[in-house]
Amino acid sequence: MFSLEVTTYSTNVVFVFTVFWLLVTPAMITSKNYLYEDFSFVTTRLITQISNAIFFTAVTLIATIFTVMSGYLIYMIMSLVRPAQYFPGLSTIGSPGELFITGAGMFGYYLMAVAIGSLFGTLLKISKLFFVLIPAVLFFPVFLQTYVLNEWLFSFYVQESSLLIFLVKAIATALILYSLAIFLINKREVREA
């Protein structure tokens, strides 16, 4: 009797957790706990926001590299832990071109996640009412099963066939969200809670 078992491993879980981490961390950095630490280094909100954007762009690049390389780590661990008769070589994980395309796509999503987290943190700093409004706006359409916005976002970002156009969309979205966060918080004093 012949039996065949095919098992695939991917970095999807690593990607999802990294997106979650990149959503939460910028919101935490704009919280009141970091307010006085921030004042020690910078004098204006504009400089704070710009330095945070530059820092998170670097973090996003590093997170992209680690997420792409975690595919190799998962592959190596599974080849040591799971006994199998056949392990294909490098072509299973991806050629360098495929890794670059994957990394560039992840970088775009990560950059948008950081910008969204930064905007959420800014909104939470302005008013604690956004603590209730942000999840309501995000999850209320899901409960109502109104997929108009979700389908538009899905087709605008996820179904984009050109990597270059997707990266332009992602970078433009991140710049718009960062600019909005800077505009909203720039009127406040540095030590203003």
GROMACS .gro file of C-alpha atoms in nm:
model
  193
    1MET     CA    1   0.000   0.000   0.000
    2PHE     CA    2   0.124   0.344  -0.092
    3SER     CA    3   0.077   0.648   0.129
    4LEU     CA    4   0.200   1.000   0.086
    5GLU     CA    5   0.210   1.270   0.345
    6VAL     CA    6   0.283   1.626   0.241
    7THR     CA    7   0.359   1.881   0.511
    8THR     CA    8   0.425   2.247   0.446
    9TYR     CA    9   0.568   2.500   0.684
   10SER     CA   10   0.538   2.873   0.645
   11THR     CA   11   0.612   3.194   0.828
   12ASN     CA   12   0.247   3.304   0.839
   13VAL     CA   13   0.228   3.281   1.218
   14VAL     CA   14   0.552   3.478   1.253
   15PHE     CA   15   0.412   3.739   1.013
   16VAL     CA   16   0.082   3.776   1.204
   17PHE     CA   17   0.253   3.809   1.543
   18THR     CA   18   0.500   4.061   1.402
   19VAL     CA   19   0.215   4.270   1.258
   20PHE     CA   20   0.043   4.262   1.596
   21TRP     CA   21   0.367   4.362   1.769
   22LEU     CA   22   0.418   4.646   1.519
   23LEU     CA   23   0.063   4.769   1.581
   24VAL     CA   24   0.096   4.773   1.959
   25THR     CA   25   0.450   4.904   2.008
   26PRO     CA   26   0.406   5.249   1.845
   27ALA     CA   27   0.084   5.298   2.040
   28MET     CA   28   0.272   5.218   2.361
   29ILE     CA   29   0.556   5.457   2.278
   30THR     CA   30   0.314   5.748   2.238
   31SER     CA   31   0.162   5.677   2.580
   32LYS     CA   32   0.202   5.894   2.888
   33ASN     CA   33   0.461   5.657   3.039
   34TYR     CA   34   0.717   5.763   2.778
   35LEU     CA   35   0.625   6.130   2.791
   36TYR     CA   36   0.890   6.243   3.040
   37GLU     CA   37   1.158   6.016   2.896
   38ASP     CA   38   1.090   6.174   2.560
   39PHE     CA   39   1.130   6.524   2.700
   40SER     CA   40   1.488   6.443   2.805
   41PHE     CA   41   1.596   6.395   2.445
   42VAL     CA   42   1.377   6.616   2.228
   43THR     CA   43   1.203   6.948   2.264
   44THR     CA   44   0.913   6.936   2.019
   45ARG     CA   45   0.643   6.691   1.924
   46LEU     CA   46   0.742   6.716   1.558
   47ILE     CA   47   1.093   6.594   1.630
   48THR     CA   48   0.952   6.318   1.850
   49GLN     CA   49   0.718   6.195   1.577
   50ILE     CA   50   0.984   6.213   1.306
   51SER     CA   51   1.241   6.030   1.519
   52ASN     CA   52   0.982   5.765   1.605
   53ALA     CA   53   0.899   5.724   1.235
   54ILE     CA   54   1.266   5.682   1.144
   55PHE     CA   55   1.319   5.439   1.432
   56PHE     CA   56   1.018   5.230   1.337
   57THR     CA   57   1.118   5.226   0.972
   58ALA     CA   58   1.449   5.071   1.079
   59VAL     CA   59   1.266   4.829   1.311
   60THR     CA   60   1.033   4.739   1.024
   61LEU     CA   61   1.328   4.660   0.800
   62ILE     CA   62   1.489   4.444   1.069
   63ALA     CA   63   1.157   4.267   1.140
   64THR     CA   64   1.121   4.196   0.768
   65ILE     CA   65   1.465   4.040   0.748
   66PHE     CA   66   1.405   3.827   1.057
   67THR     CA   67   1.062   3.714   0.935
   68VAL     CA   68   1.198   3.609   0.597
   69MET     CA   69   1.493   3.433   0.758
   70SER     CA   70   1.266   3.258   1.009
   71GLY     CA   71   1.147   3.047   0.716
   72TYR     CA   72   1.495   2.895   0.704
   73LEU     CA   73   1.493   2.844   1.081
   74ILE     CA   74   1.155   2.669   1.071
   75TYR     CA   75   1.278   2.453   0.782
   76MET     CA   76   1.595   2.354   0.972
   77ILE     CA   77   1.413   2.278   1.297
   78MET     CA   78   1.155   2.064   1.118
   79SER     CA   79   1.423   1.877   0.928
   80LEU     CA   80   1.591   1.792   1.260
   81VAL     CA   81   1.275   1.714   1.458
   82ARG     CA   82   1.053   1.536   1.205
   83PRO     CA   83   1.191   1.227   1.044
   84ALA     CA   84   1.122   1.226   0.672
   85GLN     CA   85   1.256   1.039   0.376
   86TYR     CA   86   1.280   1.335   0.146
   87PHE     CA   87   1.366   1.700   0.212
   88PRO     CA   88   1.399   1.911  -0.098
   89GLY     CA   89   1.671   2.170  -0.110
   90LEU     CA   90   1.673   2.547  -0.136
   91SER     CA   91   1.397   2.558  -0.398
   92THR     CA   92   1.146   2.463  -0.128
   93ILE     CA   93   1.215   2.775   0.074
   94GLY     CA   94   1.248   3.002  -0.225
   95SER     CA   95   1.498   3.147  -0.462
   96PRO     CA   96   1.665   3.478  -0.377
   97GLY     CA   97   1.420   3.659  -0.605
   98GLU     CA   98   1.123   3.504  -0.429
   99LEU     CA   99   1.272   3.594  -0.091
  100PHE     CA  100   1.318   3.955  -0.204
  101ILE     CA  101   0.959   3.976  -0.329
  102THR     CA  102   0.831   3.823  -0.005
  103GLY     CA  103   1.045   4.057   0.204
  104ALA     CA  104   0.938   4.364   0.007
  105GLY     CA  105   0.572   4.272   0.049
  106MET     CA  106   0.616   4.211   0.420
  107PHE     CA  107   0.799   4.542   0.453
  108GLY     CA  108   0.500   4.721   0.301
  109TYR     CA  109   0.253   4.555   0.537
  110TYR     CA  110   0.480   4.610   0.837
  111LEU     CA  111   0.525   4.977   0.748
  112MET     CA  112   0.148   5.025   0.731
  113ALA     CA  113   0.104   4.842   1.063
  114VAL     CA  114   0.354   5.074   1.233
  115ALA     CA  115   0.186   5.382   1.087
  116ILE     CA  116  -0.158   5.261   1.199
  117GLY     CA  117  -0.021   5.189   1.547
  118SER     CA  118   0.133   5.535   1.562
  119LEU     CA  119  -0.195   5.699   1.461
  120PHE     CA  120  -0.387   5.490   1.715
  121GLY     CA  121  -0.141   5.588   1.987
  122THR     CA  122  -0.179   5.954   1.894
  123LEU     CA  123  -0.557   5.929   1.899
  124LEU     CA  124  -0.545   5.757   2.238
  125LYS     CA  125  -0.320   6.034   2.367
  126ILE     CA  126  -0.571   6.298   2.255
  127SER     CA  127  -0.872   6.131   2.416
  128LYS     CA  128  -0.936   5.808   2.605
  129LEU     CA  129  -1.268   5.786   2.421
  130PHE     CA  130  -1.074   5.648   2.124
  131PHE     CA  131  -0.992   5.344   2.338
  132VAL     CA  132  -1.354   5.236   2.277
  133LEU     CA  133  -1.404   5.394   1.935
  134ILE     CA  134  -1.104   5.240   1.758
  135PRO     CA  135  -1.202   4.875   1.824
  136ALA     CA  136  -1.565   4.960   1.746
  137VAL     CA  137  -1.473   5.108   1.410
  138LEU     CA  138  -1.242   4.818   1.331
  139PHE     CA  139  -1.466   4.531   1.437
  140PHE     CA  140  -1.820   4.665   1.402
  141PRO     CA  141  -1.829   4.617   1.020
  142VAL     CA  142  -1.723   4.255   1.070
  143PHE     CA  143  -2.017   4.190   1.302
  144LEU     CA  144  -2.258   4.358   1.062
  145GLN     CA  145  -2.109   4.164   0.773
  146THR     CA  146  -2.075   4.477   0.565
  147TYR     CA  147  -1.786   4.386   0.347
  148VAL     CA  148  -1.781   4.692   0.122
  149LEU     CA  149  -1.489   4.857   0.300
  150ASN     CA  150  -1.315   4.527   0.369
  151GLU     CA  151  -1.342   4.419   0.005
  152TRP     CA  152  -1.217   4.757  -0.115
  153LEU     CA  153  -0.918   4.741   0.120
  154PHE     CA  154  -0.854   4.379   0.020
  155SER     CA  155  -0.861   4.459  -0.351
  156PHE     CA  156  -0.660   4.781  -0.306
  157TYR     CA  157  -0.374   4.630  -0.106
  158VAL     CA  158  -0.378   4.249  -0.102
  159GLN     CA  159  -0.476   4.177  -0.462
  160GLU     CA  160  -0.229   4.420  -0.614
  161SER     CA  161  -0.036   4.226  -0.877
  162SER     CA  162   0.258   4.466  -0.909
  163LEU     CA  163   0.506   4.474  -0.622
  164LEU     CA  164   0.623   4.824  -0.711
  165ILE     CA  165   0.269   4.965  -0.714
  166PHE     CA  166   0.194   4.788  -0.385
  167LEU     CA  167   0.505   4.938  -0.224
  168VAL     CA  168   0.410   5.284  -0.351
  169LYS     CA  169   0.060   5.238  -0.203
  170ALA     CA  170   0.201   5.110   0.127
  171ILE     CA  171   0.458   5.388   0.160
  172ALA     CA  172   0.201   5.653   0.062
  173THR     CA  173  -0.047   5.514   0.315
  174ALA     CA  174   0.219   5.510   0.587
  175LEU     CA  175   0.321   5.868   0.505
  176ILE     CA  176  -0.041   5.984   0.514
  177LEU     CA  177  -0.102   5.812   0.848
  178TYR     CA  178   0.223   5.948   0.997
  179SER     CA  179   0.141   6.297   0.868
  180LEU     CA  180  -0.204   6.275   1.023
  181ALA     CA  181  -0.052   6.167   1.355
  182ILE     CA  182   0.200   6.451   1.339
  183PHE     CA  183  -0.072   6.702   1.254
  184LEU     CA  184  -0.292   6.585   1.542
  185ILE     CA  185  -0.021   6.584   1.808
  186ASN     CA  186   0.193   6.877   1.688
  187LYS     CA  187  -0.031   7.137   1.852
  188ARG     CA  188   0.031   6.994   2.198
  189GLU     CA  189   0.321   7.089   2.422
  190VAL     CA  190   0.587   6.828   2.488
  191ARG     CA  191   0.503   6.793   2.856
  192GLU     CA  192   0.129   6.811   2.802
  193ALA     CA  193  -0.033   6.486   2.915
   0.00000   0.00000   0.00000
